[in-house]
Tab-separated table of C-alpha atoms and ligand atoms in Angstrom:
chain	number	residue	atom	x	y	z
A	197	MET	CA	7.355	10.578	-14.557
A	198	GLU	CA	10.892	9.245	-15.022
A	199	ASN	CA	12.067	11.642	-17.749
A	200	THR	CA	13.982	14.313	-15.836
A	201	GLY	CA	14.571	16.418	-18.961
A	202	ASN	CA	12.143	19.233	-18.262
A	203	LEU	CA	11.648	18.907	-14.515
A	204	THR	CA	12.353	21.580	-11.935
A	205	MET	CA	15.062	20.955	-9.342
A	206	GLU	CA	12.358	20.082	-6.807
A	207	GLN	CA	10.696	17.630	-9.193
A	208	GLN	CA	14.055	16.048	-10.024
A	209	ASP	CA	14.812	15.590	-6.337
A	210	ARG	CA	11.364	14.082	-5.810
A	211	GLU	CA	11.939	11.625	-8.650
A	212	ARG	CA	15.341	10.738	-7.176
A	213	ARG	CA	13.728	9.926	-3.830
A	214	LEU	CA	10.833	8.084	-5.462
A	215	ARG	CA	12.887	5.885	-7.792
A	216	TRP	CA	12.951	2.828	-5.483
A	217	PHE	CA	9.255	3.339	-4.586
A	218	ARG	CA	8.118	3.412	-8.197
A	219	GLN	CA	9.890	0.098	-8.781
A	220	ALA	CA	8.818	-1.517	-5.488
A	221	ARG	CA	5.151	-2.156	-6.492
A	222	PHE	CA	4.226	-4.181	-3.390
A	223	GLY	CA	4.448	-3.390	0.333
A	224	MET	CA	3.201	-4.733	3.666
A	225	PHE	CA	1.096	-2.532	5.940
A	226	ILE	CA	1.016	-3.494	9.629
A	227	HIS	CA	-1.642	-2.245	12.053
A	228	TRP	CA	-0.741	-3.286	15.612
A	229	GLY	CA	-1.695	-1.620	18.885
A	230	LEU	CA	-3.630	-1.845	22.129
A	231	TYR	CA	-6.796	-2.359	20.045
A	232	SER	CA	-5.354	-5.673	18.811
A	233	GLN	CA	-6.130	-7.144	22.253
A	234	LEU	CA	-9.865	-6.511	21.854
A	235	GLY	CA	-10.063	-7.878	18.318
A	236	ARG	CA	-12.938	-5.636	17.277
A	237	HIS	CA	-11.249	-3.205	14.830
A	238	GLU	CA	-8.666	-0.505	15.468
A	239	TRP	CA	-11.474	2.046	16.012
A	240	VAL	CA	-12.955	0.037	18.905
A	241	MET	CA	-12.213	2.783	21.482
A	242	ASN	CA	-14.256	5.246	19.450
A	243	ARG	CA	-16.953	2.929	18.062
A	244	GLU	CA	-17.761	1.406	21.488
A	245	ARG	CA	-17.142	4.643	23.406
A	246	ILE	CA	-14.859	2.776	25.830
A	247	PRO	CA	-14.117	5.025	28.819
A	248	ALA	CA	-10.492	6.265	28.703
A	249	ALA	CA	-9.623	4.851	32.137
A	250	GLU	CA	-10.920	1.420	31.079
A	251	TYR	CA	-9.118	1.552	27.728
A	252	GLU	CA	-5.833	2.560	29.373
A	253	LYS	CA	-5.707	-0.799	31.203
A	254	LEU	CA	-4.856	-2.294	27.799
A	255	ALA	CA	-1.529	-0.435	27.962
A	256	ASP	CA	-0.457	-2.715	30.815
A	257	SER	CA	-2.046	-5.965	29.687
A	258	TRP	CA	-0.391	-5.904	26.229
A	259	LYS	CA	2.481	-8.412	26.281
A	260	PRO	CA	3.463	-9.143	22.667
A	261	ARG	CA	6.102	-11.787	22.222
A	262	PRO	CA	9.613	-10.587	21.274
A	263	HIS	CA	10.521	-10.077	17.622
A	264	ALA	CA	7.212	-10.934	16.010
A	265	ALA	CA	8.252	-8.347	13.434
A	266	ARG	CA	10.968	-10.700	12.217
A	267	GLU	CA	8.262	-13.148	11.109
A	268	TRP	CA	6.372	-10.390	9.271
A	269	ALA	CA	9.503	-9.107	7.549
A	270	LYS	CA	10.526	-12.613	6.501
A	271	LEU	CA	7.050	-13.229	5.068
A	272	ALA	CA	7.076	-9.869	3.269
A	273	LYS	CA	10.417	-10.642	1.657
A	274	GLU	CA	9.391	-14.188	0.763
A	275	VAL	CA	6.257	-13.089	-1.062
A	276	GLY	CA	7.797	-10.282	-3.108
A	277	MET	CA	7.017	-7.246	-0.969
A	278	ARG	CA	9.789	-4.677	-1.033
A	279	TYR	CA	8.862	-2.385	1.832
A	280	MET	CA	6.881	-2.247	5.046
A	281	VAL	CA	4.871	0.440	6.821
A	282	MET	CA	3.967	-0.098	10.494
A	283	THR	CA	1.798	1.924	12.881
A	284	THR	CA	4.034	3.799	15.311
A	285	LYS	CA	0.958	5.395	16.887
A	286	HIS	CA	-2.667	4.968	15.813
A	287	HIS	CA	-5.627	7.157	16.824
A	288	GLU	CA	-5.729	5.552	20.306
A	289	GLY	CA	-2.603	7.569	21.123
A	290	PHE	CA	-0.487	4.662	22.386
A	291	CYS	CA	3.079	4.922	21.069
A	292	LEU	CA	4.799	1.739	19.989
A	293	PHE	CA	8.062	3.716	20.171
A	294	ASP	CA	10.132	5.198	23.019
A	295	SER	CA	8.787	8.743	23.330
A	296	GLN	CA	10.052	11.335	25.819
A	297	LEU	CA	6.806	13.249	25.299
A	298	THR	CA	4.485	10.704	26.873
A	299	ASP	CA	4.788	7.625	29.084
A	300	TYR	CA	1.869	6.114	27.182
A	301	ASN	CA	4.313	4.047	25.197
A	302	ALA	CA	5.532	0.499	24.689
A	303	VAL	CA	8.756	0.968	26.654
A	304	LYS	CA	7.132	2.362	29.797
A	305	ARG	CA	4.052	0.150	29.793
A	306	GLY	CA	3.023	-3.479	29.133
A	307	PRO	CA	5.360	-4.477	26.281
A	308	GLY	CA	8.351	-3.112	28.207
A	309	ARG	CA	10.366	-2.534	25.047
A	310	ASP	CA	10.516	-0.443	21.864
A	311	LEU	CA	8.328	-2.250	19.316
A	312	VAL	CA	9.232	0.213	16.578
A	313	ALA	CA	12.932	-0.497	17.083
A	314	GLU	CA	12.187	-4.227	16.752
A	315	TYR	CA	10.221	-3.593	13.570
A	316	VAL	CA	12.990	-1.445	12.027
A	317	GLU	CA	15.632	-4.064	12.829
A	318	ALA	CA	13.472	-6.809	11.319
A	319	ALA	CA	12.661	-4.952	8.105
A	320	ARG	CA	16.250	-3.913	7.557
A	321	SER	CA	17.489	-7.448	8.239
A	322	GLU	CA	15.392	-8.579	5.261
A	323	GLY	CA	16.601	-5.721	3.056
A	324	LEU	CA	13.183	-4.074	3.050
A	325	ARG	CA	12.530	-0.348	2.974
A	326	VAL	CA	11.113	1.079	6.230
A	327	GLY	CA	7.972	3.177	6.553
A	328	PHE	CA	6.417	4.700	9.658
A	329	TYR	CA	2.656	5.207	9.904
A	330	TYR	CA	1.807	8.042	12.327
A	331	SER	CA	-1.725	9.174	13.170
A	332	MET	CA	-1.988	12.945	13.662
A	333	MET	CA	-5.401	12.478	15.254
A	334	ASP	CA	-4.959	11.422	18.878
A	335	TRP	CA	-7.939	10.352	20.979
A	336	ARG	CA	-5.985	10.267	24.228
A	337	HIS	CA	-4.106	13.594	24.217
A	338	PRO	CA	-5.996	16.141	26.363
A	339	ASP	CA	-5.645	18.783	23.651
A	340	GLY	CA	-6.582	16.444	20.783
A	341	VAL	CA	-10.006	18.076	20.442
A	342	GLN	CA	-9.566	21.351	22.368
A	343	CYS	CA	-6.824	22.272	19.874
A	344	LYS	CA	-9.573	23.244	17.415
A	345	ARG	CA	-11.146	25.710	19.824
A	346	ASP	CA	-8.284	27.102	21.862
A	347	GLU	CA	-4.951	28.532	20.643
A	348	ALA	CA	-2.960	27.496	23.720
A	349	ALA	CA	-4.276	23.938	23.303
A	350	ARG	CA	-3.418	24.013	19.594
A	351	ARG	CA	0.110	25.135	20.367
A	352	ARG	CA	0.610	22.360	22.904
A	353	PHE	CA	-0.893	19.679	20.646
A	354	VAL	CA	0.987	20.728	17.498
A	355	ASP	CA	4.239	20.863	19.468
A	356	TYR	CA	3.481	17.350	20.725
A	357	ILE	CA	2.785	15.954	17.249
A	358	HIS	CA	5.774	17.703	15.663
A	359	GLY	CA	7.913	16.608	18.610
A	360	GLN	CA	6.979	12.942	18.170
A	361	VAL	CA	7.575	13.102	14.430
A	362	ARG	CA	10.990	14.537	15.245
A	363	GLU	CA	11.650	11.628	17.632
A	364	LEU	CA	10.675	9.129	14.929
A	365	CYS	CA	12.907	10.836	12.348
A	366	THR	CA	15.844	11.062	14.758
A	367	ASN	CA	15.997	7.851	16.764
A	368	TYR	CA	15.650	5.003	14.262
A	369	GLY	CA	18.278	5.608	11.606
A	370	LYS	CA	17.460	6.050	7.940
A	371	LEU	CA	13.735	6.024	7.162
A	372	ASP	CA	12.191	5.580	3.749
A	373	ILE	CA	8.545	6.599	4.169
A	374	MET	CA	6.644	8.930	6.506
A	375	TRP	CA	3.045	7.728	6.273
A	376	TYR	CA	0.813	10.262	8.063
A	377	ASP	CA	-2.817	9.465	8.712
A	378	VAL	CA	-6.061	11.268	9.650
A	379	SER	CA	-5.173	14.912	10.229
A	380	TRP	CA	-8.464	15.650	12.100
A	381	PRO	CA	-9.401	18.223	13.530
A	382	LEU	CA	-7.003	20.951	12.290
A	383	ASP	CA	-6.354	22.384	8.827
A	384	VAL	CA	-2.990	22.438	7.088
A	385	ASP	CA	-2.042	25.845	8.500
A	386	GLU	CA	-3.185	25.017	12.028
A	387	TRP	CA	-1.130	21.807	11.885
A	388	GLU	CA	1.857	23.772	10.531
A	389	SER	CA	2.326	20.811	8.189
A	390	ALA	CA	4.794	22.583	5.909
A	391	LYS	CA	7.069	23.318	8.881
A	392	MET	CA	6.720	19.725	10.137
A	393	ASN	CA	7.569	18.220	6.754
A	394	ALA	CA	10.517	20.586	6.261
A	395	MET	CA	11.858	19.252	9.568
A	396	VAL	CA	11.276	15.664	8.399
A	397	ARG	CA	13.161	16.296	5.161
A	398	GLN	CA	16.007	18.034	7.008
A	399	LEU	CA	16.411	14.992	9.274
A	400	GLN	CA	15.751	12.423	6.529
A	401	PRO	CA	16.842	13.889	3.154
A	402	ASP	CA	15.886	10.796	1.129
A	403	ILE	CA	12.488	10.171	2.702
A	404	ILE	CA	9.203	10.179	0.806
A	405	ILE	CA	6.109	11.597	2.477
A	406	ASN	CA	2.475	10.693	1.718
A	407	ASP	CA	-0.383	13.128	1.133
A	408	ARG	CA	-2.118	12.853	4.511
A	409	SER	CA	-0.680	15.849	6.388
A	410	GLN	CA	-2.945	17.898	4.077
A	411	LEU	CA	-0.077	18.620	1.701
A	412	PRO	CA	0.377	16.633	-1.539
A	413	GLU	CA	4.072	15.909	-0.868
A	414	ASP	CA	5.409	12.857	-2.730
A	415	PHE	CA	2.628	10.330	-3.339
A	416	GLY	CA	-1.100	9.800	-3.244
A	417	THR	CA	-2.858	7.206	-1.092
A	418	PRO	CA	-6.158	5.876	-2.502
A	419	GLU	CA	-7.622	3.706	0.246
A	420	GLN	CA	-9.667	0.531	-0.370
A	421	HIS	CA	-9.840	1.374	-4.080
A	422	ILE	CA	-7.332	1.352	-6.917
A	423	THR	CA	-7.382	4.707	-8.696
A	424	PRO	CA	-4.209	5.734	-10.506
A	425	ALA	CA	-2.950	9.260	-9.941
A	426	LYS	CA	-2.870	11.663	-12.870
A	427	ASP	CA	0.127	13.308	-14.587
A	428	GLY	CA	2.618	10.659	-13.528
A	429	ARG	CA	2.319	11.421	-9.799
A	430	ALA	CA	3.403	8.502	-7.637
A	431	TRP	CA	0.603	6.682	-5.839
A	432	GLU	CA	-0.031	3.689	-3.624
A	433	ALA	CA	-3.359	1.950	-2.993
A	434	CYS	CA	-3.684	0.758	0.611
A	435	MET	CA	-5.999	-2.219	1.086
A	436	THR	CA	-7.098	-4.482	3.900
A	437	PHE	CA	-7.107	-8.283	3.651
A	438	ASN	CA	-10.575	-8.450	5.280
A	439	GLU	CA	-12.424	-5.191	6.073
A	440	SER	CA	-10.422	-4.182	9.162
A	441	TRP	CA	-6.914	-2.798	9.550
A	442	GLY	CA	-6.398	-3.959	13.120
A	443	TYR	CA	-6.734	-7.579	14.310
A	444	THR	CA	-10.430	-8.468	14.020
A	445	PRO	CA	-11.095	-12.226	13.940
A	446	ILE	CA	-14.860	-11.667	13.703
A	447	ASP	CA	-14.215	-9.959	10.366
A	448	ALA	CA	-13.526	-13.298	8.752
A	449	LYS	CA	-14.046	-12.699	5.015
A	450	PHE	CA	-10.499	-12.383	3.662
A	451	LYS	CA	-9.361	-11.602	0.136
A	452	THR	CA	-7.795	-14.532	-1.688
A	453	ALA	CA	-4.510	-14.819	-3.571
A	454	TRP	CA	-6.573	-14.414	-6.759
A	455	ASP	CA	-7.847	-11.062	-5.484
A	456	VAL	CA	-4.342	-9.912	-4.529
A	457	VAL	CA	-2.865	-10.894	-7.897
A	458	SER	CA	-5.702	-9.004	-9.586
A	459	MET	CA	-4.953	-5.935	-7.464
A	460	LEU	CA	-1.256	-6.187	-8.310
A	461	ARG	CA	-2.127	-6.215	-12.019
A	462	GLN	CA	-4.307	-3.148	-11.545
A	463	VAL	CA	-1.644	-1.148	-9.704
A	464	ALA	CA	1.031	-2.170	-12.209
A	465	ALA	CA	-1.182	-1.140	-15.138
A	466	GLY	CA	-1.639	2.246	-13.431
A	467	GLY	CA	2.032	2.677	-12.540
A	468	GLY	CA	1.401	2.522	-8.802
A	469	ASN	CA	1.891	0.378	-5.697
A	470	LEU	CA	-0.186	-1.909	-3.518
A	471	LEU	CA	0.233	-1.586	0.257
A	472	LEU	CA	-1.556	-4.654	1.604
A	473	ASN	CA	-2.400	-4.710	5.298
A	474	ILE	CA	-1.959	-7.363	7.961
A	475	GLY	CA	-3.425	-6.892	11.437
A	476	PRO	CA	-1.387	-9.171	13.724
A	477	SER	CA	-2.857	-10.718	16.875
A	478	PRO	CA	-1.882	-9.028	20.168
A	479	GLU	CA	0.866	-11.636	20.579
A	480	GLY	CA	2.182	-10.788	17.104
A	481	ASP	CA	0.803	-13.590	14.922
A	482	ALA	CA	-0.105	-12.720	11.364
A	483	PRO	CA	-3.525	-14.285	10.646
A	484	PRO	CA	-2.780	-17.740	9.128
A	485	ILE	CA	-5.112	-17.118	6.170
A	486	CYS	CA	-3.070	-14.031	5.253
A	487	VAL	CA	0.159	-16.022	5.402
A	488	GLU	CA	-1.282	-18.814	3.252
A	489	GLU	CA	-2.718	-16.498	0.603
A	490	LEU	CA	0.374	-14.314	0.515
A	491	GLN	CA	2.597	-17.354	-0.011
A	492	LYS	CA	0.493	-18.276	-3.066
A	493	VAL	CA	0.941	-14.714	-4.345
A	494	GLY	CA	4.677	-14.964	-3.754
A	495	ALA	CA	4.891	-18.185	-5.769
A	496	TRP	CA	2.949	-16.498	-8.580
A	497	LEU	CA	5.270	-13.486	-8.543
A	498	GLN	CA	8.274	-15.798	-8.716
A	499	ARG	CA	6.971	-16.891	-12.129
A	500	TYR	CA	5.325	-13.748	-13.481
A	501	GLY	CA	7.081	-10.959	-11.564
A	502	PRO	CA	8.350	-8.953	-14.573
A	503	ALA	CA	4.759	-8.642	-15.858
A	504	ILE	CA	3.997	-6.805	-12.589
A	505	TYR	CA	7.184	-5.124	-11.338
A	506	GLU	CA	8.426	-3.890	-14.743
A	507	ALA	CA	5.327	-3.664	-16.946
A	508	THR	CA	4.033	-0.261	-15.908
A	509	ASP	CA	3.896	1.561	-19.226
A	510	PRO	CA	0.529	3.238	-19.725
A	511	MET	CA	-1.917	1.496	-22.038
A	512	GLU	CA	-5.447	2.462	-23.013
A	513	GLN	CA	-7.603	-0.593	-22.243
A	514	GLU	CA	-11.197	-1.604	-21.557
A	515	TRP	CA	-12.639	-4.394	-19.426
A	516	GLN	CA	-12.623	-7.993	-20.615
A	517	ILE	CA	-14.101	-10.743	-18.413
A	518	THR	CA	-11.194	-13.098	-19.142
A	519	GLY	CA	-8.505	-10.724	-17.923
A	520	ALA	CA	-6.605	-7.471	-18.424
A	521	PHE	CA	-3.279	-6.060	-19.595
A	522	THR	CA	-0.041	-4.695	-18.306
A	523	ARG	CA	2.506	-3.300	-20.739
A	524	LYS	CA	6.229	-2.786	-21.202
A	525	GLY	CA	7.155	-1.172	-24.504
A	526	ASP	CA	5.949	-3.299	-27.431
A	527	ARG	CA	5.096	-6.209	-25.123
A	528	VAL	CA	1.590	-6.426	-23.710
A	529	TYR	CA	0.886	-9.005	-21.025
A	530	PHE	CA	-2.646	-10.366	-20.900
A	531	HIS	CA	-3.300	-11.591	-17.359
A	532	CYS	CA	-5.969	-14.195	-17.915
A	533	ASN	CA	-7.570	-14.851	-14.533
A	534	ARG	CA	-10.770	-16.488	-15.830
A	535	TRP	CA	-9.568	-19.212	-18.166
A	536	PRO	CA	-11.953	-19.925	-21.078
A	537	GLY	CA	-10.294	-23.188	-22.201
A	538	SER	CA	-8.234	-24.040	-25.244
A	539	GLU	CA	-9.332	-20.911	-27.151
A	540	LEU	CA	-9.119	-17.325	-25.941
A	541	ALA	CA	-10.617	-14.491	-27.980
A	542	ILE	CA	-9.586	-10.919	-27.210
A	543	GLY	CA	-11.540	-8.182	-28.974
A	544	GLY	CA	-10.451	-4.597	-29.284
A	545	LEU	CA	-6.671	-4.868	-29.588
A	546	ARG	CA	-5.889	-2.253	-32.238
A	547	ASN	CA	-2.424	-3.480	-33.081
A	548	ARG	CA	-1.018	-6.157	-35.346
A	549	VAL	CA	0.207	-8.986	-33.154
A	550	LEU	CA	3.684	-10.166	-34.157
A	551	SER	CA	4.015	-13.039	-31.681
A	552	ALA	CA	2.246	-14.708	-28.775
A	553	HIS	CA	3.715	-16.843	-25.969
A	554	LEU	CA	2.723	-18.181	-22.631
A	555	PHE	CA	4.877	-16.012	-20.355
A	556	ASN	CA	8.407	-17.461	-20.444
A	557	GLY	CA	6.848	-20.420	-22.215
A	558	PRO	CA	5.941	-21.890	-25.592
A	559	ALA	CA	4.557	-19.946	-28.526
A	560	VAL	CA	0.786	-19.802	-28.865
A	561	ARG	CA	-1.023	-20.116	-32.202
A	562	PHE	CA	-3.239	-17.164	-33.051
A	563	THR	CA	-5.320	-15.606	-35.811
A	564	GLN	CA	-6.207	-11.944	-36.111
A	565	GLN	CA	-9.030	-10.409	-38.127
A	566	SER	CA	-9.368	-6.674	-37.606
A	567	ASP	CA	-9.642	-6.214	-33.849
A	568	ARG	CA	-10.449	-9.844	-33.099
A	569	LEU	CA	-7.512	-11.868	-31.825
A	570	VAL	CA	-8.084	-15.572	-31.281
A	571	LEU	CA	-5.482	-17.638	-29.437
A	572	THR	CA	-5.858	-21.360	-29.983
A	573	GLY	CA	-4.283	-24.619	-28.890
A	574	LEU	CA	-4.156	-23.460	-25.289
A	575	PRO	CA	-4.295	-25.895	-22.383
A	576	THR	CA	-7.899	-26.705	-21.507
A	577	GLU	CA	-7.163	-26.024	-17.824
A	578	ALA	CA	-5.586	-22.750	-16.702
A	579	PRO	CA	-1.808	-23.176	-16.338
A	580	ASP	CA	-2.118	-20.835	-13.358
A	581	PRO	CA	-5.545	-20.301	-11.758
A	582	LEU	CA	-4.445	-17.054	-10.086
A	583	ALA	CA	-3.729	-15.633	-13.544
A	584	THR	CA	-1.970	-17.071	-16.575
A	585	VAL	CA	0.036	-14.422	-18.383
A	586	ILE	CA	0.196	-14.407	-22.163
A	587	GLU	CA	2.877	-12.202	-23.717
A	588	LEU	CA	2.009	-10.502	-26.997
A	589	GLN	CA	4.481	-8.567	-29.107
A	590	VAL	CA	2.567	-5.893	-30.992
A	591	GLU	CA	3.267	-3.338	-33.692
A	592	GLY	CA	2.840	0.325	-32.749
A	593	GLU	CA	1.496	1.965	-29.603
A	594	PRO	CA	-0.665	-0.667	-27.863
A	595	ARG	CA	-4.351	0.298	-27.680
A	596	HIS	CA	-7.291	-1.769	-26.506
A	597	VAL	CA	-10.563	-0.078	-27.499
A	598	LEU	CA	-14.002	-1.697	-27.732
A	599	GLY	CA	-16.643	0.930	-27.019
A	600	THR	CA	-20.254	0.245	-26.223
A	601	GLY	CA	-21.660	-0.542	-29.654
A	602	TYR	CA	-20.807	-3.601	-31.724
A	603	ARG	CA	-18.451	-1.369	-33.667
A	604	LEU	CA	-16.830	1.938	-32.783
A	605	LEU	CA	-18.761	4.929	-34.114
A	606	ASP	CA	-16.014	5.765	-36.586
A	607	GLU	CA	-15.772	2.220	-37.973
A	608	ASP	CA	-17.507	0.579	-40.889
A	609	THR	CA	-20.438	-1.451	-39.610
B	271	FHN	O1	-8.847	5.612	10.453
B	271	FHN	C1	-7.723	5.036	9.787
B	271	FHN	C2	-7.856	3.553	9.723
B	271	FHN	O2	-7.972	3.023	11.016
B	271	FHN	C3	-6.615	2.978	9.012
B	271	FHN	O3	-5.450	3.300	9.755
B	271	FHN	C4	-6.532	3.570	7.609
B	271	FHN	C5	-5.298	3.068	6.889
B	271	FHN	O4	-5.058	3.859	5.767
B	271	FHN	N1	-6.465	5.032	7.707
B	271	FHN	C6	-7.565	5.652	8.396
B	271	FHN	C7	-8.838	5.597	7.573
B	271	FHN	O5	-8.610	6.303	6.360
């Protein structure tokens, strides 16, 4: 929704604040907390019903090494990510930031320093935009459940949550994203979310806010699936590398660079972003497999970046086992991630093809009969196994339509 012609003042301001986000495409999510020490998912306190007194010992045993965030930020920059979002407090209630509202925080306990400040300094030093994840649900706060049943408890708990959000929006300079999470157990009025977000915007006039304080705010957050928002609304798919957000070595099935490149194509085609998560070890190490796969993605983006970062024009398309499209104007980019060999047939493209090239490479011979495009003389092996991009210049509004039958209902058989 870039055209500001017929937008209200509020919509124009939202588009102003979202401009960098819509172009960013790719971000790094970081889940790091006391749970990282146990290595059995960030919900371990809840899933294993660990007694609070036992769990609290983790607050003193956590000794992450200094400036691990610098390694994450450097990796993010190197692989083409343009922003980061890190947990400032997850459901466990432990604050990675210096809060005056609780001593259950990284300065007063084990780490002995402000881990959020380190993260902000690292992200900014790499020129990355800075996002704060903040869980509204809090398993440690004494009113975190009672707030649903008792007005005095709700008042105390809401004041605590709003107060911490104020601390985060006051003490760390300019922020780019407020990424709320899990607003259990209250509803939007009980949370006083509108008042909280008005405060956030007053303190941080350029910030963008996600949809998880039970108000739509600036962007949607499909989780573990890639579903574009409707009507041009900004959106960002958040995905894990394995199945866990926090450090979980026993969850050892990680996505590959091929998977990540495929997800990037999907979010680009839908005009959205991919926020890909890393769960560092308690010391601060990003899992080596994540580093390796991300570096392959970064090398791929070095070559094909415009077909992801810039090619976000909408295009009607259907599935094809050999790949899928992104689009920018009259250029459609076919991301072939299952290479068929020296000949590639693409059915269903409803436009006359004017030219075909390997992306930033040589022209490709092709024939076109009706909606059957056949590219020939291709290398027998995939030039890029993650995905080889073929750039087609087409006539008219690009459409890729196949239907279920051998022919569309309205076509001659
Ligand atoms: O419960 C959390 C989960 O631990 C993780 O933080 C994700 C990230 O989007 N959010 C919640 C599940 O939707």
